[in-house]
Tab-separated table of C-alpha atoms and ligand atoms in Angstrom:
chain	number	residue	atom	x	y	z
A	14	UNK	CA	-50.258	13.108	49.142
A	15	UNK	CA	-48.504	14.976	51.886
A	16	UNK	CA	-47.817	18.121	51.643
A	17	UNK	CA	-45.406	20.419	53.927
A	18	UNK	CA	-45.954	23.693	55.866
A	19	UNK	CA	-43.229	26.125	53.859
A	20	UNK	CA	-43.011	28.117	56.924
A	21	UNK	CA	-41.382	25.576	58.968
A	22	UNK	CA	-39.108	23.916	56.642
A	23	UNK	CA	-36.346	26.593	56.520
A	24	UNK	CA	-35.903	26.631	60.404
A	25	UNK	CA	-36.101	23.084	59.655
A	26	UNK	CA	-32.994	23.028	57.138
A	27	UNK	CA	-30.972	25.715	58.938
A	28	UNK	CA	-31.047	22.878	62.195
A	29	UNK	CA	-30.667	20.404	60.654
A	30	UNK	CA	-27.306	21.565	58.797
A	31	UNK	CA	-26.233	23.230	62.068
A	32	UNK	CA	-26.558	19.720	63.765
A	33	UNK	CA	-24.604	18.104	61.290
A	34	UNK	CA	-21.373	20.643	61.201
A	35	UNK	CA	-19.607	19.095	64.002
A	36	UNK	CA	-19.530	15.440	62.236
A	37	UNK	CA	-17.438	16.728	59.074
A	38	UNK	CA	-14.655	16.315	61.747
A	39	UNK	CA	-15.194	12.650	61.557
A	40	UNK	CA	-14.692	11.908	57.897
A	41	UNK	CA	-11.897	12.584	55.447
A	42	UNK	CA	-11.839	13.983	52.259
A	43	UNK	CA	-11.089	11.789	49.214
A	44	UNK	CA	-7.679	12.112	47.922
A	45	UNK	CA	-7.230	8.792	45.067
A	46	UNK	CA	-7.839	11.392	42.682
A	47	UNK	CA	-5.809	14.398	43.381
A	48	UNK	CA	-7.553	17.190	42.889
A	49	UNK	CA	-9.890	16.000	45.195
A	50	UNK	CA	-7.810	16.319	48.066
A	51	UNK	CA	-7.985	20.069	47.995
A	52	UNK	CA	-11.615	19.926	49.198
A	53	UNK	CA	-12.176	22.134	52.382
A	54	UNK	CA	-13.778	18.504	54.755
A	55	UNK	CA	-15.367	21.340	57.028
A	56	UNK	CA	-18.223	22.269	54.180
A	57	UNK	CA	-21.435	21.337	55.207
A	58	UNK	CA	-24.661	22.473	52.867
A	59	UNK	CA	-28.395	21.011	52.595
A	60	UNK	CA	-30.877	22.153	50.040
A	61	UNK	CA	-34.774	20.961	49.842
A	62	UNK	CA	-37.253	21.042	46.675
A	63	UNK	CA	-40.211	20.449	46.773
A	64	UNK	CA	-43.111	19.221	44.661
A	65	UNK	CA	-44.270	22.606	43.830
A	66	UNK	CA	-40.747	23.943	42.691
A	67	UNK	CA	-40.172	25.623	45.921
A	68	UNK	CA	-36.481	25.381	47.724
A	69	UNK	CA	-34.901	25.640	50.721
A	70	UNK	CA	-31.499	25.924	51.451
A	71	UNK	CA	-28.975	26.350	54.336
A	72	UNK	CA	-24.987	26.212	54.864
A	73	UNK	CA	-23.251	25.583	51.988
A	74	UNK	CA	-25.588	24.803	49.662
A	75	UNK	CA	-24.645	26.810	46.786
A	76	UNK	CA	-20.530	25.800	46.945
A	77	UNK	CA	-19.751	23.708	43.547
A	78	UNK	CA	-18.588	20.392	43.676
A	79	UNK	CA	-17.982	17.066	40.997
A	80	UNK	CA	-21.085	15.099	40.477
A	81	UNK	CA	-18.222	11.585	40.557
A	82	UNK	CA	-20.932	9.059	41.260
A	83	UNK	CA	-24.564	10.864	41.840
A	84	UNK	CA	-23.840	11.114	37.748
A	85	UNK	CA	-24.127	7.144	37.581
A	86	UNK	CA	-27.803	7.393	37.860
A	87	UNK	CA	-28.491	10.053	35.756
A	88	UNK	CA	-26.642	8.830	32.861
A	89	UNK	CA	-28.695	5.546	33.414
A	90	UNK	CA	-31.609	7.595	32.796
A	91	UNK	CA	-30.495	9.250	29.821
A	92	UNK	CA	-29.020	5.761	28.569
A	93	UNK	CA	-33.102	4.316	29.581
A	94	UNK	CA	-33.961	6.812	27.057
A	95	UNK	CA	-31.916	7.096	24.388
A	96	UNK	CA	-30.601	3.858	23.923
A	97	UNK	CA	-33.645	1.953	25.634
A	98	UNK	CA	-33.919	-0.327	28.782
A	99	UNK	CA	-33.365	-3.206	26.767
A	100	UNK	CA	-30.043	-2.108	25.789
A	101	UNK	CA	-28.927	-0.978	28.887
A	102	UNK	CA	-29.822	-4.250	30.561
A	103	UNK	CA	-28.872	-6.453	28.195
A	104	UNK	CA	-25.343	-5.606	29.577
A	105	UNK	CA	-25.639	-4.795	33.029
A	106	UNK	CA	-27.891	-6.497	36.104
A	107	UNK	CA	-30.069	-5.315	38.392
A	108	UNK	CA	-28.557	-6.731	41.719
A	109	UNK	CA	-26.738	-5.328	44.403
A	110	UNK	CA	-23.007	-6.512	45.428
A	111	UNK	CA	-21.680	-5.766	48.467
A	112	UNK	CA	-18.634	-4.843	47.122
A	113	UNK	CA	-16.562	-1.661	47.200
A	114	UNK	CA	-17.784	0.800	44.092
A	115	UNK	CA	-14.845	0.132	42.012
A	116	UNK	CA	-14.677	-3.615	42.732
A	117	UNK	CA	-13.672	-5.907	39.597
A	118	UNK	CA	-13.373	-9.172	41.124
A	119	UNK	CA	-16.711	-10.302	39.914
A	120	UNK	CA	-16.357	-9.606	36.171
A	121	UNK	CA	-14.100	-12.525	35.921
A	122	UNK	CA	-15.980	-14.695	38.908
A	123	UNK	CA	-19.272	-14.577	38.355
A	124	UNK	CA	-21.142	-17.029	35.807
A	125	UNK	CA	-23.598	-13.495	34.531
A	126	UNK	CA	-20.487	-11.788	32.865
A	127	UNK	CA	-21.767	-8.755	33.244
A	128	UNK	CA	-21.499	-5.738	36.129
A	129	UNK	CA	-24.100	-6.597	38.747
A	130	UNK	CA	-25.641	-3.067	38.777
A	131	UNK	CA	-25.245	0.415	36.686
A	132	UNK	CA	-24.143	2.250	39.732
A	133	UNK	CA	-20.900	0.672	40.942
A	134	UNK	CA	-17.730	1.718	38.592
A	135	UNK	CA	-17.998	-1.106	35.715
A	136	UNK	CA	-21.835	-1.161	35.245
A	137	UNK	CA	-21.633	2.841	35.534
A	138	UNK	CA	-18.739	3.035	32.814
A	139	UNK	CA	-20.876	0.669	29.777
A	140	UNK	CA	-24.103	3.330	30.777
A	141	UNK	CA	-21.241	5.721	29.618
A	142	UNK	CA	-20.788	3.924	26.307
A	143	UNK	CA	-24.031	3.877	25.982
A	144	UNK	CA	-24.969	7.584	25.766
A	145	UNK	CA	-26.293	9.341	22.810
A	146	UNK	CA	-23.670	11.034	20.182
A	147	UNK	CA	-20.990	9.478	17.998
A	148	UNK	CA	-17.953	10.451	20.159
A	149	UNK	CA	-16.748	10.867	23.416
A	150	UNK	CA	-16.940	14.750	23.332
A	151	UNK	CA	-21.044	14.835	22.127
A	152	UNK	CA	-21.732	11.744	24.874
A	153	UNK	CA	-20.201	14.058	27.195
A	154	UNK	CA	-22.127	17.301	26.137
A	155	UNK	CA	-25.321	14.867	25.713
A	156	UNK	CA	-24.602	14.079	29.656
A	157	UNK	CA	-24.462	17.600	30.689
A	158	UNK	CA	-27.441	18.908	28.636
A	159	UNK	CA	-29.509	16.454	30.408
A	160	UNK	CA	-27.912	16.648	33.692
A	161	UNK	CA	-28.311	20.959	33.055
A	162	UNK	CA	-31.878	20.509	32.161
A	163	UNK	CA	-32.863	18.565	35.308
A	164	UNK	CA	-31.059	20.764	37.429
A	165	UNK	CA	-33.243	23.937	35.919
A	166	UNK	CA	-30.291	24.841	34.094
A	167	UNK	CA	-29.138	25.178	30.407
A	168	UNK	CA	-25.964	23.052	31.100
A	169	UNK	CA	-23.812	22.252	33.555
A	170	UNK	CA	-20.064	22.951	34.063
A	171	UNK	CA	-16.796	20.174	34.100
A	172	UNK	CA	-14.290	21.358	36.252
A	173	UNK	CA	-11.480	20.510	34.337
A	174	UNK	CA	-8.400	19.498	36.373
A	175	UNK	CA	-10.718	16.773	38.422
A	176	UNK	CA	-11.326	15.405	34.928
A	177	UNK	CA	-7.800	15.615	34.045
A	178	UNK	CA	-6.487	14.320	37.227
A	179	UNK	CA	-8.788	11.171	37.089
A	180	UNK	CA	-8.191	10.453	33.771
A	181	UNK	CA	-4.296	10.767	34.564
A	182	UNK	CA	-4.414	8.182	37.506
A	183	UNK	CA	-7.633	6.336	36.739
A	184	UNK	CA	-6.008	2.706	36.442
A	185	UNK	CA	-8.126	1.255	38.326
A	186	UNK	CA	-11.080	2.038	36.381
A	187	UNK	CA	-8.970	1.733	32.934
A	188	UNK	CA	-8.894	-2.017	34.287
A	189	UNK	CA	-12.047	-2.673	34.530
A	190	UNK	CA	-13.005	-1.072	31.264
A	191	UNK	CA	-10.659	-3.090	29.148
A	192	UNK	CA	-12.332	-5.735	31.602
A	193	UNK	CA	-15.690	-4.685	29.901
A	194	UNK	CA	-14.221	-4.544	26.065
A	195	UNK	CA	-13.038	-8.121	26.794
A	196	UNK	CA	-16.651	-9.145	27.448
A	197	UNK	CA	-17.954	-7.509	24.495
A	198	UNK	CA	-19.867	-5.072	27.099
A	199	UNK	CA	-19.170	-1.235	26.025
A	200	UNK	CA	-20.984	0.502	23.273
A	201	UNK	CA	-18.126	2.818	22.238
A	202	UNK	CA	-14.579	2.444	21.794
A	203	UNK	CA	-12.991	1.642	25.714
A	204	UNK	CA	-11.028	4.635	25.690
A	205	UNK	CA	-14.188	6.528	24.738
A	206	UNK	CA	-16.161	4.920	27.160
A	207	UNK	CA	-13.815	6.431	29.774
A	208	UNK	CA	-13.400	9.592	28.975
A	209	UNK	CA	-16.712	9.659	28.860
A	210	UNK	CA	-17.363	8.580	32.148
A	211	UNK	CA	-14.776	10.678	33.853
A	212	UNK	CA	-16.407	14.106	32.088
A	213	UNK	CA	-19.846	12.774	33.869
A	214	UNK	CA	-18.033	12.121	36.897
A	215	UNK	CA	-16.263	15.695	36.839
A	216	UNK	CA	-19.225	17.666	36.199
A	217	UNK	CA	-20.029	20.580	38.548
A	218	UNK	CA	-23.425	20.885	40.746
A	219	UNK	CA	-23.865	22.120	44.159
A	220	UNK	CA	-26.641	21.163	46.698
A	221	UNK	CA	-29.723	22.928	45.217
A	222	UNK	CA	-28.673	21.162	41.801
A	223	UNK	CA	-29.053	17.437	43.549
A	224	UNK	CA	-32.399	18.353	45.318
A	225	UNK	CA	-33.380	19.336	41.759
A	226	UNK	CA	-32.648	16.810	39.839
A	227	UNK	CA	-33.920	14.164	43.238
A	228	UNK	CA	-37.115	16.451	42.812
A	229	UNK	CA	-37.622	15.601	39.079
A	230	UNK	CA	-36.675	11.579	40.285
A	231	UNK	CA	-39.486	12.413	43.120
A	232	UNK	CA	-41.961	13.574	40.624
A	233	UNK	CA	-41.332	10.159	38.213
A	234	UNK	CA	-39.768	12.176	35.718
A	235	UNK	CA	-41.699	15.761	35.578
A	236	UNK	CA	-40.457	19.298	36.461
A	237	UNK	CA	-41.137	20.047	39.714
A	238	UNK	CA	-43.258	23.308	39.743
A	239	UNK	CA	-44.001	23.246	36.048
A	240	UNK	CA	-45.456	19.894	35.459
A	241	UNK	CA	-43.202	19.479	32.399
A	242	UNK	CA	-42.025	15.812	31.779
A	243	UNK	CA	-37.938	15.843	31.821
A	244	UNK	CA	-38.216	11.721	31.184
A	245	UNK	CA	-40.421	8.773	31.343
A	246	UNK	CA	-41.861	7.710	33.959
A	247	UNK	CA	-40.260	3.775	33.370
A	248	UNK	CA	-36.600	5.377	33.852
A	249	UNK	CA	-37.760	7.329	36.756
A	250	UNK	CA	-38.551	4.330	38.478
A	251	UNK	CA	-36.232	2.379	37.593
A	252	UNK	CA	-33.714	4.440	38.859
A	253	UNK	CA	-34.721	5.142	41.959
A	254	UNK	CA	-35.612	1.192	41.955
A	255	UNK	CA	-31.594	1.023	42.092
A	256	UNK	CA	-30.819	3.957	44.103
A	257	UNK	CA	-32.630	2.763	47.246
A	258	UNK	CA	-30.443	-1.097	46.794
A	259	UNK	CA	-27.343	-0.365	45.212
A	260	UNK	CA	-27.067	3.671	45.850
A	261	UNK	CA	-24.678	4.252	48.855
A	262	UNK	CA	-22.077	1.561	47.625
A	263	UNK	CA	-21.811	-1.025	50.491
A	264	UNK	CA	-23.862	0.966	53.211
A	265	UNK	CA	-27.417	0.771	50.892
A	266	UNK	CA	-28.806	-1.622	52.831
A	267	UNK	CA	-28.116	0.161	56.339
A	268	UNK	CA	-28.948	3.626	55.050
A	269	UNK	CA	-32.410	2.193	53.151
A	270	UNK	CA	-33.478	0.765	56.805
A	271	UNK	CA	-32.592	3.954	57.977
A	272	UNK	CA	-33.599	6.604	56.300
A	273	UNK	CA	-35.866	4.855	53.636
A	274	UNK	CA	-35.402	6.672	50.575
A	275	UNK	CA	-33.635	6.222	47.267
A	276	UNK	CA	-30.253	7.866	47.723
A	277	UNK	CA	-27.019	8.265	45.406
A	278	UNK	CA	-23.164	9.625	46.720
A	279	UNK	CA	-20.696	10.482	45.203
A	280	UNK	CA	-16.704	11.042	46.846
A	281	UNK	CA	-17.097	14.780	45.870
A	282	UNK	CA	-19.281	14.552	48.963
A	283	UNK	CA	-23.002	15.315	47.140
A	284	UNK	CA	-25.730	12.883	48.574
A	285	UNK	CA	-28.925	12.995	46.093
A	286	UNK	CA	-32.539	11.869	47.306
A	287	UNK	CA	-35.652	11.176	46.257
A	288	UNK	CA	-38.775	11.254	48.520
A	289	UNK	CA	-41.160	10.019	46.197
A	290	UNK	CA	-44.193	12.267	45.997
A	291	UNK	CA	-42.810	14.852	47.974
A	292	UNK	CA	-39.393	16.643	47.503
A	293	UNK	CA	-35.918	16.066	46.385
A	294	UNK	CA	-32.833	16.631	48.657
A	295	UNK	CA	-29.081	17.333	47.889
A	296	UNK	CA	-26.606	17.522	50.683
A	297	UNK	CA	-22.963	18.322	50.681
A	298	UNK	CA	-20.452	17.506	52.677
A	299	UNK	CA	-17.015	16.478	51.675
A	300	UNK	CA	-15.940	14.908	54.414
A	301	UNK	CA	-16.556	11.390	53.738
A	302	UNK	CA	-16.462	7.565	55.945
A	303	UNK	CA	-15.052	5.070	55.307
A	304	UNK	CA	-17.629	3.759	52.592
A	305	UNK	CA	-16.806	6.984	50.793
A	306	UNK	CA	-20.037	8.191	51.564
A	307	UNK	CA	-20.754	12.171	53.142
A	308	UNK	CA	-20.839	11.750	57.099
A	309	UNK	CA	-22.799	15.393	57.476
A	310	UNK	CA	-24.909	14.044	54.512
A	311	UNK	CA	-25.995	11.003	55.585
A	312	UNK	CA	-26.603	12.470	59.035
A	313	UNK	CA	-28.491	15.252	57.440
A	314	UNK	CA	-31.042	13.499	54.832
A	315	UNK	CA	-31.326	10.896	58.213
A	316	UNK	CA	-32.801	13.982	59.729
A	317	UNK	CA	-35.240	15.234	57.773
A	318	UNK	CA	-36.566	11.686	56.367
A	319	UNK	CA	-37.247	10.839	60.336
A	320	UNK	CA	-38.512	14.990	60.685
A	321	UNK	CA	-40.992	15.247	57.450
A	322	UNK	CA	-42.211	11.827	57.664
A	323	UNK	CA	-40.482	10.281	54.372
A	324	UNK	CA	-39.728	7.141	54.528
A	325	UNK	CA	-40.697	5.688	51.559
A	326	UNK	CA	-41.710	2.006	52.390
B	416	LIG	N1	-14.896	9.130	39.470
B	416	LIG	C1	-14.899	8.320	40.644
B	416	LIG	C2	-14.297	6.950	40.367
B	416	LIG	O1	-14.682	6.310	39.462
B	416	LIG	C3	-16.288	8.203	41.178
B	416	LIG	C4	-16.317	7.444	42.444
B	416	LIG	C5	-17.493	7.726	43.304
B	416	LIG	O2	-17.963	8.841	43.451
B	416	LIG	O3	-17.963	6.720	43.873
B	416	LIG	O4	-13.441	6.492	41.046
């Protein structure tokens, strides 16, 4: 296994952050849920783990922002353990679509009847229903504990007017869940199932969090530093399985040629990756394309993949 020279990798970070400032000017921030709007696009921050536990950070990698979609595959992981890969597949595929994230033309067109993947909106929301605890409030704690305890922490935080705001003005995704309950798909009651989703999607993290967690994904499922087994290997691989084809909604396939590595966004603007063997990486960057993926944090996990030598393939 490679290994990298500590000495070198914060100069490394620090350029490669200061490189990607000047593209936050190209993106927007995302403003379909409201409180979102009030992001500041010009935040740029980069954080590195590595296999032995040891980070490295630059720009603004310790400003908080909502997990939104890096939570999909975390929860998928928790779901993989609690409620077993047969149960999680059983109701959701393994293929990509090519579709926008929240996308719910194919429910009713294609023959499967099921989401095509747990990380766009409708597969992500029955992984929701899915999570451990009787009620939307313990599925939600369950969520964060695990979340927390990946990160290196004891729990994380929900900021609580994202959650409210999405939850206000989520019809989109209150579609496609009653789409779901139709098919006989969620776990939970449907209003359960999205409250439970929006609490994932609202929980708080900053960089160092996401190249944490991408760190423990790295590993297949142990503590970087410690050696301590967070989950199994199976989910580990699974999920980063569907990070690398289905992770950066419809720009997987260009970013995977790219940059190589298992990836997951979110419209907060937190990019989570996985350089198996070797390190995790969160980036940050609010400002997002048109996908709805980080501009700086594509740009920036571009960098060091072609820098360090990590493509995956
Ligand atoms: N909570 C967001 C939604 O469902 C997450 C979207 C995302 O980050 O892709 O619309």
């Amino acid at each position: 296994m490679r290994t990298f020279d500590p000495n070198g990798l914060g100069t490394l970070v620090e350029r490669v952050v200061a490189e990607a400032r000047p593209l936050a000017r190209e993106g927007s921030v995302a403003s379909y849920i409201p409180a979102l709007a009030a992001a500041d696009p010009a935040r740029v921050g980069l954080a590195l783990v590595d296999a032995d536990g040891r980070s490295h950070q630059a720009g603004d990698s310790r400003d908080r922002f909502t997990m939104q979609s890096v939570s999909k595959p975390i929860a998928l992981a928790l779901a993989m353990e609690s409620a077993g890969e047969e149960a999680v597949f059983s109701r959701v595929g393994k293929e990509p679509t090519g579709d926008p994230f929240n996308s719910i033309i194919r429910l009713e067109t294609s023959e499967r009847r099921k989401p095509f993947n747990p990380l766009i909106n409708a597969g992500a929301i029955v992984v929701s229903s899915l999570l451990p605890g009787s009620d939307a409030a313990e599925k939600g704690e369950a969520f964060r504990a695990f979340a927390g305890r990946l990160a290196g922490r004891a729990t994380l935080d929900r900021d609580e007017e994202v959650f409210r705001s999405e939850r206000e003005t989520g019809a989109r995704n209150r579609s496609i869940a009653w789409f779901l309950a139709e098919l006989g798909l969620l776990a939970c009651p449907v209003e359960d199932a999205l409250d439970v989703y929006f609490r994932q999607c609202a929980a708080l993290v900053d960089a160092l969090d996401l190249a944490r967690i991408g760190a423990v994904l790295a590993l297949d499922g142990l503590e970087p530093g410690t050696g301590e087994r967070l989950m199994a290997q199976r989910s580990a691989r699974v999920v980063k399985a569907l990070m690398f084809s289905c992770g950066l909604y419809d720009e997987s396939g260009e970013f995977g040629v790219d940059a190589g590595l298992p990836a997951k966004s979110g419209v907060g603007g937190g990019l989570m990756a996985a350089a198996p063997g070797r390190c995790g990486i969160g980036a940050f960057g609010p400002a997002l394309d048109r996908r709805g993926n980080s501009v700086a944090g594509l740009a920036m996990v571009r960098s060091l993949s072609a820098e360090l030598g990590l493509y995956a393939l």
